[in-house]
Amino acid sequence: MWKTIVRRTIMMIPQMFVLSIIIFILAKQMPGDPFTGLITPETDPSRIEELRIKAGFYDPWYVQYYHWITNAFQGDFGQSYTYKIAVSTLIGERALNTFWLALLSAILVYVIAIPLGMIAGRKQDTLYDKSITLYSYISYAIPIFVLGLIFLFIFGYRLMWFPTSGTVDVGIEPGTLEYYWNRIYHLILPAMTYAILGTTTIIQYLRSEIIDAKTQDYVKTARSKGVPMKRIYRRHIFRNSLLPIAAFFGFTITGLLGGSIFIETIFGFPGMGQLFINSITSRDYSVITALVMLYGFLALLGSLLSDIIMSIVDPRIRID
């Protein structure tokens, strides 16, 4: 078990190193620079050049990379040219919002997907199964930004059941019960939008696992001994079918953290996704490279978590 964790962790080091080089080079290939937006008819071009030289924009790329990665290991990703604060501070403020959105979305994904997958697998080829399969196909086919706009228009603007932007209403005192409830209230609509589209894989996987488990020898043996089907489903089929689903949790939570760009942009939610889009449009290289590095690390971390969960569930895949 520990050998598996240590080896997978060590493998992440060269992966992150290669990823950091690719990210840094691609960011530098973007047209313009953070100082381009400062140019106006009244701006002195020599002043802009001074800022570029001071920022090291004319140094060789490997020199710039060395300074950047050295500071990054110390938690210093530079300063945002747009927001005029440290990148680590800026991302830290937004990351907490994205984390709570991803956590609520993940909870809703499993709350919706597991019962539907169980019903579809147990009642194979019935109206229930066909209806759930149709729902899966539709949710898989709808782009996330289309569903987000539909929900925003219906539940936000027409019915006015949920807020349409922000994380909390203005004027609510922080630390109070009303404050925390209001923050949850702002999370419900974007989290539900994400959850509906994120259930497809789990539903279909769980359905296939249950259908396959029903043909296994241990189920046939239990039935031949007169064990009631409800008991077989509860103690054998469902339990064994749910074990592989646990391995998806690592990918699910990191996928939600990294894939929140559209949701946060549509719902005006101030998280890392919205910050990423704003940084691209303003050519804020320090924020862009830091966020992409963070997303890459989250992807590798999700893979590591899934491997750890699978090694706990199935000891056969552990590294001896």
Short mmCIF file of C-alpha atoms in Angstrom, two decimals:
data_model
loop_
_atom_site.label_atom_id
_atom_site.label_comp_id
_atom_site.label_asym_id
_atom_site.label_seq_id
_atom_site.Cartn_x
_atom_site.Cartn_y
_atom_site.Cartn_z
CA MET A 1 0.00 0.00 0.00
CA TRP A 2 2.67 2.52 1.03
CA LYS A 3 4.88 1.46 -1.87
CA THR A 4 2.04 2.29 -4.24
CA ILE A 5 1.57 5.75 -2.75
CA VAL A 6 5.31 6.55 -2.65
CA ARG A 7 5.98 5.38 -6.21
CA ARG A 8 2.98 7.24 -7.64
CA THR A 9 4.02 10.38 -5.75
CA ILE A 10 7.58 10.19 -7.07
CA MET A 11 6.25 9.77 -10.62
CA MET A 12 4.43 13.10 -10.25
CA ILE A 13 7.72 15.04 -9.93
CA PRO A 14 9.01 14.66 -13.53
CA GLN A 15 5.45 15.04 -14.82
CA MET A 16 5.07 18.38 -13.05
CA PHE A 17 8.51 19.47 -14.27
CA VAL A 18 7.69 18.78 -17.93
CA LEU A 19 4.27 20.34 -17.50
CA SER A 20 5.78 23.52 -16.02
CA ILE A 21 8.12 23.96 -19.01
CA ILE A 22 5.31 23.47 -21.53
CA ILE A 23 3.02 25.87 -19.67
CA PHE A 24 5.70 28.55 -19.38
CA ILE A 25 6.67 28.39 -23.06
CA LEU A 26 3.05 28.41 -24.29
CA ALA A 27 2.20 31.35 -22.04
CA LYS A 28 5.08 33.32 -23.51
CA GLN A 29 3.80 32.59 -27.04
CA MET A 30 0.55 34.43 -26.37
CA PRO A 31 0.30 37.70 -28.33
CA GLY A 32 0.83 40.93 -26.43
CA ASP A 33 1.91 41.28 -22.83
CA PRO A 34 0.45 42.68 -19.58
CA PHE A 35 1.81 46.13 -20.39
CA THR A 36 0.11 46.34 -23.78
CA GLY A 37 -3.12 47.40 -22.13
CA LEU A 38 -1.35 50.36 -20.51
CA ILE A 39 -0.55 51.94 -23.85
CA THR A 40 -2.61 55.04 -24.61
CA PRO A 41 -1.96 58.09 -26.82
CA GLU A 42 -0.59 59.89 -23.75
CA THR A 43 1.69 57.02 -22.65
CA ASP A 44 5.42 57.43 -23.00
CA PRO A 45 6.69 54.35 -24.94
CA SER A 46 10.00 54.49 -23.09
CA ARG A 47 8.17 54.00 -19.80
CA ILE A 48 6.53 50.83 -21.12
CA GLU A 49 9.91 49.56 -22.27
CA GLU A 50 11.36 50.22 -18.82
CA LEU A 51 8.60 48.14 -17.25
CA ARG A 52 9.22 45.29 -19.69
CA ILE A 53 12.97 45.32 -19.03
CA LYS A 54 12.40 45.42 -15.27
CA ALA A 55 10.05 42.46 -15.51
CA GLY A 56 12.68 40.50 -17.48
CA PHE A 57 10.59 40.13 -20.63
CA TYR A 58 13.66 40.36 -22.87
CA ASP A 59 15.73 37.75 -21.02
CA PRO A 60 16.18 34.31 -22.65
CA TRP A 61 13.25 32.02 -21.96
CA TYR A 62 15.31 29.61 -19.86
CA VAL A 63 16.46 32.47 -17.64
CA GLN A 64 12.88 33.63 -17.19
CA TYR A 65 11.81 30.04 -16.51
CA TYR A 66 14.54 29.55 -13.91
CA HIS A 67 13.48 32.65 -11.97
CA TRP A 68 9.82 31.71 -12.26
CA ILE A 69 10.14 28.06 -11.15
CA THR A 70 12.56 28.96 -8.33
CA ASN A 71 10.10 31.48 -6.93
CA ALA A 72 7.20 29.07 -7.51
CA PHE A 73 8.80 26.46 -5.26
CA GLN A 74 8.82 29.12 -2.55
CA GLY A 75 5.12 29.84 -3.09
CA ASP A 76 5.80 33.06 -4.97
CA PHE A 77 4.15 33.12 -8.41
CA GLY A 78 4.76 36.82 -8.87
CA GLN A 79 2.28 39.66 -8.83
CA SER A 80 -0.88 40.01 -10.85
CA TYR A 81 -0.53 42.89 -13.30
CA THR A 82 -4.31 43.29 -13.40
CA TYR A 83 -5.28 43.00 -9.73
CA LYS A 84 -2.01 44.47 -8.33
CA ILE A 85 -1.71 41.83 -5.60
CA ALA A 86 0.33 38.64 -5.14
CA VAL A 87 -0.83 35.78 -7.36
CA SER A 88 -0.81 33.30 -4.47
CA THR A 89 -3.06 35.62 -2.44
CA LEU A 90 -5.41 36.14 -5.37
CA ILE A 91 -5.72 32.43 -6.15
CA GLY A 92 -6.12 31.61 -2.46
CA GLU A 93 -9.15 33.90 -2.24
CA ARG A 94 -10.77 32.36 -5.32
CA ALA A 95 -9.77 28.74 -4.63
CA LEU A 96 -11.95 28.50 -1.53
CA ASN A 97 -15.05 29.50 -3.52
CA THR A 98 -14.25 26.94 -6.22
CA PHE A 99 -13.62 24.25 -3.61
CA TRP A 100 -17.05 24.65 -1.99
CA LEU A 101 -18.72 24.70 -5.40
CA ALA A 102 -16.87 21.53 -6.43
CA LEU A 103 -17.63 19.79 -3.13
CA LEU A 104 -21.38 20.49 -3.31
CA SER A 105 -21.40 19.47 -6.98
CA ALA A 106 -19.64 16.19 -6.18
CA ILE A 107 -22.13 15.42 -3.40
CA LEU A 108 -25.06 16.09 -5.72
CA VAL A 109 -23.47 13.98 -8.48
CA TYR A 110 -23.29 10.90 -6.25
CA VAL A 111 -26.67 11.53 -4.60
CA ILE A 112 -28.32 11.63 -8.04
CA ALA A 113 -26.23 9.07 -9.93
CA ILE A 114 -26.05 6.18 -7.45
CA PRO A 115 -29.83 5.67 -6.96
CA LEU A 116 -30.49 6.07 -10.69
CA GLY A 117 -27.70 3.67 -11.62
CA MET A 118 -28.98 1.09 -9.14
CA ILE A 119 -32.54 1.33 -10.42
CA ALA A 120 -31.42 1.10 -14.05
CA GLY A 121 -29.24 -1.94 -13.36
CA ARG A 122 -31.76 -3.77 -11.21
CA LYS A 123 -34.73 -3.11 -13.52
CA GLN A 124 -32.90 -3.80 -16.76
CA ASP A 125 -34.85 -3.22 -20.01
CA THR A 126 -37.89 -1.88 -18.16
CA LEU A 127 -39.45 1.55 -18.53
CA TYR A 128 -37.39 2.75 -15.56
CA ASP A 129 -34.17 1.63 -17.21
CA LYS A 130 -35.04 3.17 -20.57
CA SER A 131 -36.07 6.48 -18.98
CA ILE A 132 -32.84 6.72 -16.98
CA THR A 133 -30.78 5.79 -20.04
CA LEU A 134 -32.57 8.48 -22.05
CA TYR A 135 -31.80 11.00 -19.31
CA SER A 136 -28.14 9.96 -19.45
CA TYR A 137 -27.96 10.40 -23.21
CA ILE A 138 -29.62 13.83 -23.08
CA SER A 139 -27.42 15.08 -20.22
CA TYR A 140 -24.34 13.81 -22.03
CA ALA A 141 -25.30 15.58 -25.27
CA ILE A 142 -26.14 19.00 -23.81
CA PRO A 143 -23.13 21.35 -23.59
CA ILE A 144 -22.55 22.67 -20.10
CA PHE A 145 -22.80 26.32 -21.13
CA VAL A 146 -26.17 25.71 -22.83
CA LEU A 147 -27.69 24.06 -19.76
CA GLY A 148 -26.18 26.76 -17.55
CA LEU A 149 -27.78 29.52 -19.60
CA ILE A 150 -31.13 27.71 -19.60
CA PHE A 151 -31.09 27.25 -15.81
CA LEU A 152 -29.93 30.81 -15.30
CA PHE A 153 -32.76 32.19 -17.44
CA ILE A 154 -35.52 29.98 -15.98
CA PHE A 155 -34.62 29.72 -12.29
CA GLY A 156 -32.67 32.96 -11.99
CA TYR A 157 -34.40 35.57 -14.10
CA ARG A 158 -37.89 34.21 -14.79
CA LEU A 159 -38.80 32.41 -11.57
CA MET A 160 -36.22 34.28 -9.44
CA TRP A 161 -35.76 31.27 -7.17
CA PHE A 162 -31.97 31.61 -7.02
CA PRO A 163 -29.44 34.46 -7.25
CA THR A 164 -27.81 34.99 -10.63
CA SER A 165 -24.28 36.00 -9.57
CA GLY A 166 -21.88 36.37 -6.65
CA THR A 167 -21.31 34.28 -3.55
CA VAL A 168 -23.29 36.23 -0.96
CA ASP A 169 -25.80 39.09 -0.89
CA VAL A 170 -24.60 42.57 -0.04
CA GLY A 171 -25.18 43.75 3.51
CA ILE A 172 -25.19 40.37 5.28
CA GLU A 173 -22.91 40.28 8.30
CA PRO A 174 -20.12 37.68 7.96
CA GLY A 175 -20.01 34.89 10.53
CA THR A 176 -23.75 34.76 11.14
CA LEU A 177 -26.01 31.80 10.36
CA GLU A 178 -27.74 33.89 7.71
CA TYR A 179 -24.38 34.54 6.06
CA TYR A 180 -23.48 30.85 5.72
CA TRP A 181 -26.95 29.91 4.51
CA ASN A 182 -26.80 32.68 1.91
CA ARG A 183 -23.48 31.36 0.63
CA ILE A 184 -24.99 27.88 0.25
CA TYR A 185 -28.02 29.44 -1.44
CA HIS A 186 -25.72 31.00 -4.07
CA LEU A 187 -24.06 27.62 -4.68
CA ILE A 188 -27.20 25.57 -5.33
CA LEU A 189 -28.00 26.57 -8.93
CA PRO A 190 -24.45 26.31 -10.40
CA ALA A 191 -23.80 23.10 -8.43
CA MET A 192 -27.04 21.53 -9.65
CA THR A 193 -26.21 22.46 -13.23
CA TYR A 194 -22.83 20.81 -12.95
CA ALA A 195 -24.21 17.77 -11.13
CA ILE A 196 -26.85 16.99 -13.77
CA LEU A 197 -24.20 16.82 -16.47
CA GLY A 198 -21.73 14.93 -14.29
CA THR A 199 -23.94 11.94 -13.49
CA THR A 200 -23.85 10.25 -16.90
CA THR A 201 -20.62 8.28 -16.49
CA ILE A 202 -21.42 7.04 -13.00
CA ILE A 203 -24.97 6.01 -13.93
CA GLN A 204 -23.88 4.01 -16.96
CA TYR A 205 -20.91 2.46 -15.19
CA LEU A 206 -22.95 1.43 -12.16
CA ARG A 207 -25.72 0.05 -14.38
CA SER A 208 -23.21 -2.08 -16.29
CA GLU A 209 -21.59 -3.31 -13.06
CA ILE A 210 -24.93 -4.41 -11.59
CA ILE A 211 -26.02 -6.15 -14.79
CA ASP A 212 -22.69 -7.97 -14.93
CA ALA A 213 -22.82 -8.88 -11.22
CA LYS A 214 -26.22 -10.53 -11.64
CA THR A 215 -24.63 -13.18 -13.89
CA GLN A 216 -21.79 -14.05 -11.49
CA ASP A 217 -21.53 -17.48 -9.87
CA TYR A 218 -21.85 -16.19 -6.30
CA VAL A 219 -25.23 -14.66 -7.16
CA LYS A 220 -26.43 -17.88 -8.79
CA THR A 221 -25.26 -19.85 -5.75
CA ALA A 222 -27.08 -17.53 -3.37
CA ARG A 223 -30.26 -17.79 -5.40
CA SER A 224 -30.02 -21.59 -5.53
CA LYS A 225 -29.84 -21.59 -1.72
CA GLY A 226 -33.07 -19.65 -1.53
CA VAL A 227 -31.63 -16.29 -0.45
CA PRO A 228 -34.18 -13.52 -1.20
CA MET A 229 -33.26 -11.27 -4.13
CA LYS A 230 -33.54 -8.13 -2.01
CA ARG A 231 -30.91 -9.52 0.33
CA ILE A 232 -28.67 -10.55 -2.59
CA TYR A 233 -28.86 -7.07 -4.06
CA ARG A 234 -28.23 -5.36 -0.75
CA ARG A 235 -25.40 -7.52 0.58
CA HIS A 236 -23.66 -8.67 -2.60
CA ILE A 237 -24.54 -7.00 -5.89
CA PHE A 238 -24.84 -3.38 -4.73
CA ARG A 239 -21.84 -3.58 -2.42
CA ASN A 240 -19.52 -5.06 -5.06
CA SER A 241 -20.80 -2.72 -7.77
CA LEU A 242 -20.22 0.39 -5.67
CA LEU A 243 -16.58 -0.36 -4.94
CA PRO A 244 -15.22 0.70 -8.37
CA ILE A 245 -17.38 3.84 -8.23
CA ALA A 246 -15.33 4.98 -5.24
CA ALA A 247 -12.29 5.09 -7.50
CA PHE A 248 -13.98 7.80 -9.57
CA PHE A 249 -14.10 10.14 -6.60
CA GLY A 250 -10.56 11.41 -7.06
CA PHE A 251 -11.15 12.22 -10.73
CA THR A 252 -14.59 13.64 -9.94
CA ILE A 253 -13.50 16.18 -7.35
CA THR A 254 -10.41 17.33 -9.29
CA GLY A 255 -12.39 17.40 -12.52
CA LEU A 256 -14.94 19.65 -10.86
CA LEU A 257 -12.19 21.92 -9.53
CA GLY A 258 -10.58 22.25 -12.93
CA GLY A 259 -13.71 22.20 -15.06
CA SER A 260 -15.57 25.01 -13.35
CA ILE A 261 -14.58 27.63 -15.93
CA PHE A 262 -17.87 27.66 -17.84
CA ILE A 263 -20.06 27.40 -14.76
CA GLU A 264 -18.32 30.21 -12.89
CA THR A 265 -18.33 32.45 -15.96
CA ILE A 266 -22.02 31.90 -16.71
CA PHE A 267 -23.17 32.34 -13.12
CA GLY A 268 -20.78 35.18 -12.30
CA PHE A 269 -19.22 33.09 -9.55
CA PRO A 270 -15.87 34.53 -8.37
CA GLY A 271 -13.79 31.37 -8.40
CA MET A 272 -10.65 30.12 -10.12
CA GLY A 273 -12.47 29.45 -13.39
CA GLN A 274 -13.69 33.00 -13.75
CA LEU A 275 -10.26 34.28 -12.72
CA PHE A 276 -8.66 32.14 -15.42
CA ILE A 277 -10.85 33.61 -18.18
CA ASN A 278 -10.27 37.17 -16.98
CA SER A 279 -6.51 36.57 -16.83
CA ILE A 280 -6.43 35.32 -20.42
CA THR A 281 -8.30 38.35 -21.75
CA SER A 282 -6.04 40.74 -19.83
CA ARG A 283 -2.79 38.85 -20.70
CA ASP A 284 -1.98 38.40 -17.01
CA TYR A 285 0.77 35.81 -17.51
CA SER A 286 1.62 35.36 -13.85
CA VAL A 287 -1.94 34.31 -13.01
CA ILE A 288 -2.35 32.18 -16.16
CA THR A 289 0.78 30.10 -15.57
CA ALA A 290 0.00 29.67 -11.87
CA LEU A 291 -3.57 28.52 -12.55
CA VAL A 292 -2.61 26.09 -15.31
CA MET A 293 0.08 24.64 -13.06
CA LEU A 294 -2.51 24.26 -10.32
CA TYR A 295 -4.98 22.58 -12.67
CA GLY A 296 -2.26 20.21 -13.86
CA PHE A 297 -1.33 19.35 -10.28
CA LEU A 298 -5.00 18.71 -9.45
CA ALA A 299 -5.28 16.34 -12.41
CA LEU A 300 -2.25 14.36 -11.23
CA LEU A 301 -3.54 14.45 -7.65
CA GLY A 302 -6.90 13.09 -8.80
CA SER A 303 -5.15 10.21 -10.53
CA LEU A 304 -3.15 9.53 -7.36
CA LEU A 305 -6.26 9.56 -5.17
CA SER A 306 -8.06 7.19 -7.52
CA ASP A 307 -5.09 4.80 -7.49
CA ILE A 308 -4.99 4.89 -3.69
CA ILE A 309 -8.71 4.20 -3.43
CA MET A 310 -8.46 1.37 -5.95
CA SER A 311 -5.52 -0.16 -4.07
CA ILE A 312 -7.65 -0.14 -0.92
CA VAL A 313 -10.66 -1.62 -2.74
CA ASP A 314 -8.68 -4.15 -4.78
CA PRO A 315 -5.33 -5.20 -3.20
CA ARG A 316 -4.36 -7.02 -6.42
CA ILE A 317 -3.28 -3.77 -8.09
CA ARG A 318 -0.90 -2.76 -5.31
CA ILE A 319 2.81 -2.53 -6.07
CA ASP A 320 4.75 -5.17 -4.17
#
